[in-house]
Coordinates of C-alpha atoms and ligand atoms in Angstrom, one line a residue:
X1 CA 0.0 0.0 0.0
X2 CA 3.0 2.4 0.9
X3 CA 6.0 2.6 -0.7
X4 CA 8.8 0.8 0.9
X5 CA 11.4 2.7 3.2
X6 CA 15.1 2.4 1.7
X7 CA 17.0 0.1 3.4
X8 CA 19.4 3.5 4.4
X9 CA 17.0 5.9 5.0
X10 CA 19.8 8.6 4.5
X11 CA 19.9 7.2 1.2
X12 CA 16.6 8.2 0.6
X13 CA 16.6 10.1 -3.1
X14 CA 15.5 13.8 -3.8
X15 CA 14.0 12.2 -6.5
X16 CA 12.2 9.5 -5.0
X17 CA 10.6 12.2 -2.3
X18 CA 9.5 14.3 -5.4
X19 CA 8.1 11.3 -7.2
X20 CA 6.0 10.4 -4.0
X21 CA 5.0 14.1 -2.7
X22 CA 3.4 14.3 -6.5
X23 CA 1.5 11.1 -6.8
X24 CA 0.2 12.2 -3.1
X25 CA -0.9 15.7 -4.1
X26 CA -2.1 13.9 -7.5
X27 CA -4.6 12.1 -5.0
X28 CA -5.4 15.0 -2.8
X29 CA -6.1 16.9 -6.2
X30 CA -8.2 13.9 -7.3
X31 CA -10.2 14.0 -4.2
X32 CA -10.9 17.4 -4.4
X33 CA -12.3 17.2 -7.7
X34 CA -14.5 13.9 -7.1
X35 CA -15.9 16.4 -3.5
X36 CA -16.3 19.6 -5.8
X37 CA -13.5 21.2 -3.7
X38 CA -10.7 23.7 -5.1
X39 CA -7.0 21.8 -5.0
X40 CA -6.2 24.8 -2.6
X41 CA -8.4 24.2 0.1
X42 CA -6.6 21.2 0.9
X43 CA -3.3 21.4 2.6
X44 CA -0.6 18.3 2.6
X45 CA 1.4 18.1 5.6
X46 CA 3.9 16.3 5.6
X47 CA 4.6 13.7 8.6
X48 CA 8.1 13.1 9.3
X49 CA 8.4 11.2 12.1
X50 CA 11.4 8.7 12.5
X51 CA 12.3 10.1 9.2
X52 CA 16.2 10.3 9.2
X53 CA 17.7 13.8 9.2
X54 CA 19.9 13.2 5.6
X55 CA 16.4 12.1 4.0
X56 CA 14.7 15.3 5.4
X57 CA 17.2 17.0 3.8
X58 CA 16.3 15.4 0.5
X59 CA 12.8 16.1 1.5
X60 CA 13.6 19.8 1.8
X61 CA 15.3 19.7 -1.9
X62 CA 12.4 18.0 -3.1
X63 CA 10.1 21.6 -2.0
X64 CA 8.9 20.1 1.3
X65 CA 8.6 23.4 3.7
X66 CA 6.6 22.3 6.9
X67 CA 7.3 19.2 9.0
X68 CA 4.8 17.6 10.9
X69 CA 6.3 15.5 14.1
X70 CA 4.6 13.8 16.9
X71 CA 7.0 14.2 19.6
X72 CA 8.8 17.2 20.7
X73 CA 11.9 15.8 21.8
X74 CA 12.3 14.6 18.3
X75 CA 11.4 16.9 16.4
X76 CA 13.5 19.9 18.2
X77 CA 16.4 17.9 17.5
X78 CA 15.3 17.3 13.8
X79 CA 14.4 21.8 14.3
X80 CA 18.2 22.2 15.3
X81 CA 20.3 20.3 12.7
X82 CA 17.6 21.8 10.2
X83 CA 18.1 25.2 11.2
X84 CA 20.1 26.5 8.1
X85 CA 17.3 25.5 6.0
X86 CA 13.7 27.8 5.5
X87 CA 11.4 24.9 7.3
X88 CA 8.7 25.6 9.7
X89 CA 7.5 22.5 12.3
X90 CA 4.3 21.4 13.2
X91 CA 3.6 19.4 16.5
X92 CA 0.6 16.6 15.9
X93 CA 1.1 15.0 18.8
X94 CA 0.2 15.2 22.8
X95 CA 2.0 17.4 24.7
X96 CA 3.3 17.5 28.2
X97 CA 3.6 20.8 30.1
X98 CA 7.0 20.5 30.9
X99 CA 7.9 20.5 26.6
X100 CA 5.8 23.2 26.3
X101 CA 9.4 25.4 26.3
X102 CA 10.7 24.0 23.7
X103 CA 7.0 23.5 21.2
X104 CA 7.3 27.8 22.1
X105 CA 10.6 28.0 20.9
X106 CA 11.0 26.2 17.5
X107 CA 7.3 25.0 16.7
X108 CA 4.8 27.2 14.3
X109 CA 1.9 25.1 15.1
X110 CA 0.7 22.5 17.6
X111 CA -2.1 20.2 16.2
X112 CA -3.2 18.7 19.7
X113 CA -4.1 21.0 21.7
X114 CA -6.4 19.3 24.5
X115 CA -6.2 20.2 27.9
X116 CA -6.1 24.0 29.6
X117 CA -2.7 23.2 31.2
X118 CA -0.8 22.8 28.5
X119 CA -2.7 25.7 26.1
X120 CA -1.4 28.3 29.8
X121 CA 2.1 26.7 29.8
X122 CA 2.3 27.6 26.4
X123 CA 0.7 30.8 26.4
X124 CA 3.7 31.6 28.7
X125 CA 6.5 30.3 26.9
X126 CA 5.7 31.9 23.7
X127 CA 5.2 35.4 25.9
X128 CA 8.5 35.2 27.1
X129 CA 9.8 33.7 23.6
X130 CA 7.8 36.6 21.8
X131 CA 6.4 34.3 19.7
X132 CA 2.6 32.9 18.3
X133 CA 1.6 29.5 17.4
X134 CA -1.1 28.3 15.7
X135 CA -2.9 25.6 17.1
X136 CA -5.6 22.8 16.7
X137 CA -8.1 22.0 18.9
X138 CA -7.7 17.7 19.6
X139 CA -10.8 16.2 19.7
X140 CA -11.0 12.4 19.9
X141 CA -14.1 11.8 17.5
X142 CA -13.6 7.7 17.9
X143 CA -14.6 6.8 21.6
X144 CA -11.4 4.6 21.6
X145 CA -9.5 4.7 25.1
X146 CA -6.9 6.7 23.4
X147 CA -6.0 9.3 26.1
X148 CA -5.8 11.6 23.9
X149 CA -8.1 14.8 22.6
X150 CA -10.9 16.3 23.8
X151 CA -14.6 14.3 24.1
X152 CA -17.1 16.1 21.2
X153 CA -19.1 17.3 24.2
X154 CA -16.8 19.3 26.0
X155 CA -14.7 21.1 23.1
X156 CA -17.4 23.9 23.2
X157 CA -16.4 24.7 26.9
X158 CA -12.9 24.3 26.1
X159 CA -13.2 26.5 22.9
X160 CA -14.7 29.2 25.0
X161 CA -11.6 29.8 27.3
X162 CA -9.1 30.0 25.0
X163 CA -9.3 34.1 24.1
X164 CA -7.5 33.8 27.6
X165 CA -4.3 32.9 25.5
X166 CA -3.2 35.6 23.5
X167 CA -0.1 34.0 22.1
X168 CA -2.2 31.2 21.1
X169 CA -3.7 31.4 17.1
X170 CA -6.8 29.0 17.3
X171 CA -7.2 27.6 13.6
X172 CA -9.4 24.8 14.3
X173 CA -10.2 21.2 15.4
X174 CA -8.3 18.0 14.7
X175 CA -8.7 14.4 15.3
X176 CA -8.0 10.7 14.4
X177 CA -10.3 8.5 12.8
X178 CA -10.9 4.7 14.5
X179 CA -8.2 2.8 13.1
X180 CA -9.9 0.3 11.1
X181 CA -10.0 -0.6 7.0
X182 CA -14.0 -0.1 7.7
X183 CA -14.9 2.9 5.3
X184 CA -18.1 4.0 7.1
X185 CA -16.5 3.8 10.8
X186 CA -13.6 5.9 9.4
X187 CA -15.7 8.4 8.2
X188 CA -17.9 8.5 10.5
X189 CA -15.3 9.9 13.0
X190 CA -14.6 12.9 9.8
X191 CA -18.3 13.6 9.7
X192 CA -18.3 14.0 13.5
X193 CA -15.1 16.7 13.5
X194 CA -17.4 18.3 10.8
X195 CA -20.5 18.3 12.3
X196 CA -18.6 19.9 15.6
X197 CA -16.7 21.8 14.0
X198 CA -19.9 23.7 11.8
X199 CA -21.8 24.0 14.9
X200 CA -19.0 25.6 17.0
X201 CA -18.3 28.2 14.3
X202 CA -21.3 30.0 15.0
X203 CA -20.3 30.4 18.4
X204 CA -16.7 30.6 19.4
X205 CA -15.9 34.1 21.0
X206 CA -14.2 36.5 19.0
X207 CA -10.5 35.5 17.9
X208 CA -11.1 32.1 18.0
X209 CA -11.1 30.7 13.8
X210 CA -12.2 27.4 13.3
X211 CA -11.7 27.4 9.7
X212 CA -9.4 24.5 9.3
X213 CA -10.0 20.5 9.9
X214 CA -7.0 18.5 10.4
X215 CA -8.1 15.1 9.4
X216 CA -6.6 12.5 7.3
X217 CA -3.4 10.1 6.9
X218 CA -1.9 8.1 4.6
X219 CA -4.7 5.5 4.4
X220 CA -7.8 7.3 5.0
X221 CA -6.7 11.0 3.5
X222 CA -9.2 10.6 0.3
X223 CA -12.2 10.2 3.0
X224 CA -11.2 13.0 4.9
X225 CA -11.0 15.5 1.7
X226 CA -14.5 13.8 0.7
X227 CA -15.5 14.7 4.6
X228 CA -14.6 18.2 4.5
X229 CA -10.7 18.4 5.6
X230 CA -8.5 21.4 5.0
X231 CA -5.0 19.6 6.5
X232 CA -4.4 16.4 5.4
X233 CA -1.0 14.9 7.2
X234 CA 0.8 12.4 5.5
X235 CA 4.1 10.3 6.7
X236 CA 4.1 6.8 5.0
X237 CA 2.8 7.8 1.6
X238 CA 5.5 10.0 1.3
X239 CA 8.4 8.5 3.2
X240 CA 7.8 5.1 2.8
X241 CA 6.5 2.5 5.8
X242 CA 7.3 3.2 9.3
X243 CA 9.6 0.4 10.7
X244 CA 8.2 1.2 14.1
X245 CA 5.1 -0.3 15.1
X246 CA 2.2 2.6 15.5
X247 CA 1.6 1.5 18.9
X248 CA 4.8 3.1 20.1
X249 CA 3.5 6.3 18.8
X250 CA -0.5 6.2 19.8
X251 CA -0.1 3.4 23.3
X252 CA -3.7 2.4 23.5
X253 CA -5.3 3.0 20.0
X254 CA -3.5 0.6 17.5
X255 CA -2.7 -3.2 18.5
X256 CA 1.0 -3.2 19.6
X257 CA 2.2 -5.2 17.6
X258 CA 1.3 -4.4 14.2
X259 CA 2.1 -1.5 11.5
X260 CA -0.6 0.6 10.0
X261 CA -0.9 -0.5 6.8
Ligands
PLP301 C1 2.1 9.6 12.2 C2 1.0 10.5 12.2 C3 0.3 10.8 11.0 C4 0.7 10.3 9.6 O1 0.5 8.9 9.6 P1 0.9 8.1 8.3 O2 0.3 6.8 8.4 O3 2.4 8.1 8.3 O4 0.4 8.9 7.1 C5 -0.8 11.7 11.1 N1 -1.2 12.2 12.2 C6 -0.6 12.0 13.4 C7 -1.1 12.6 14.6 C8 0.5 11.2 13.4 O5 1.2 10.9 14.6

């Protein structure tokens, strides 16, 4: 389903990243097209996790500008030995307070944003940084045990304290769809973000943009777009399989042992 990760990641071609970046946005395109959407209201990013820092430099050659990374010790490493190059990081995965520092320092966006602790820790990192980030509102549409993102229910609440945060950009909700080949339970969970997300619009306070729906990965992204996403974030269609079993990154919502595709 993927395309196979190079035995040496560091060997990993400019050529072959270009290659599979365009037959990805060839599929976004598509998708758009088949939902009546414009190819411009659908953003790739790319995921980049466990992605070797040679390739990403490929990756960068290839007209890759934004990284999408699911842990922050990882990807502010990855920020630092990229720091010659004009790349911007986004942070799609759950945060602890104590990393909010270093999110403030390096990130441009954090995609899972899902608890009032961690929005004030940020808030006051990036006021002493002098910085802004953008940030999604986590919301965890399947009912899995995942720890992770907000219940539908209480995201209206949560959306309501956030002008508290000036340093904080609210662009709008993300999630995760049930991880399952199951068409209608995927897109079930994209309906949901939708259906929140529509409802919300009308009464967020002032400041507070939910414009944008982060939802989509490498095997579901063509339901998303059909679903209404604006962010689709790709990391194995692009760079190949992960090696790593998904469990490692999500404990609780994939089996352990196996790989997503
Ligand atoms: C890894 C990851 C993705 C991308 O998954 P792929 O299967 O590599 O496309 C998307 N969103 C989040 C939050 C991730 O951690």
């Amino acid at each position: 389903m993927f395309p196979p990760r190079p035995d040496r990641m560091d060997a990993m071609a400019v050529d072959e990243i270009r290659a599979n970046l365009a037959a990805v946005r060839a599929r976004v395109d598509a998708a758009c097209a088949a939902a009546g959407r414009r190819p411009d209201d659908v953003r790739l990013l790319p995921v980049s996790k466990t992605v070797a820092i040679p390739a990403l430099r490929s990756a960068v050659a290839a007209g890759i500008t934004t990284f999408g990374e699911n842990k922050v010790q990882e990807a502010r490493l990855k920020a630092e030995a990229l720091a010659d190059l004009p790349v911007s990081w986004s942070v799609i995965g759950h945060l602890q307070t104590n990393k909010a520092k270093y999110v403030a320092r390096f990130a441009s966006e954090f995609q899972a944003l899902d608890s009032l602790k961690v929005a004030a820790a940020l808030d006051e990192r990036l006021m002493v940084e002098g910085r802004s980030l953008d940030v999604f509102v986590q919301v965890n549409t399947s009912g899995e045990a995942s720890k992770y993102g907000l219940p539908p229910d209480e995201v209206e609440r949560f959306v309501a304290e956030l002008p508290t945060f000036s340093c904080l950009k609210v662009r709008g909700l993300m999630t995760l769809a049930v991880f399952t080949p199951e068409e209608a339970r995927v897109r079930t969970c994209f309906r949901l973000l939708k259906a929140l997300r529509d409802r919300l619009r009308d009464v967020a306070p002032a400041g507070v943009a939910l414009d944008e729906l982060s939802m989509g990965m490498s095997g579901d992204f063509e339901w998303a777009i059909a679903e209404g996403a604006s962010v689709v974030r790709v990391g194995q269609a692009i760079f190949g399989r992960r090696p790593t079993a998904d469990g490692t990154y999500w404990p609780g919502l994939f089996p352990a042992t196996e790989t997503v595709d």
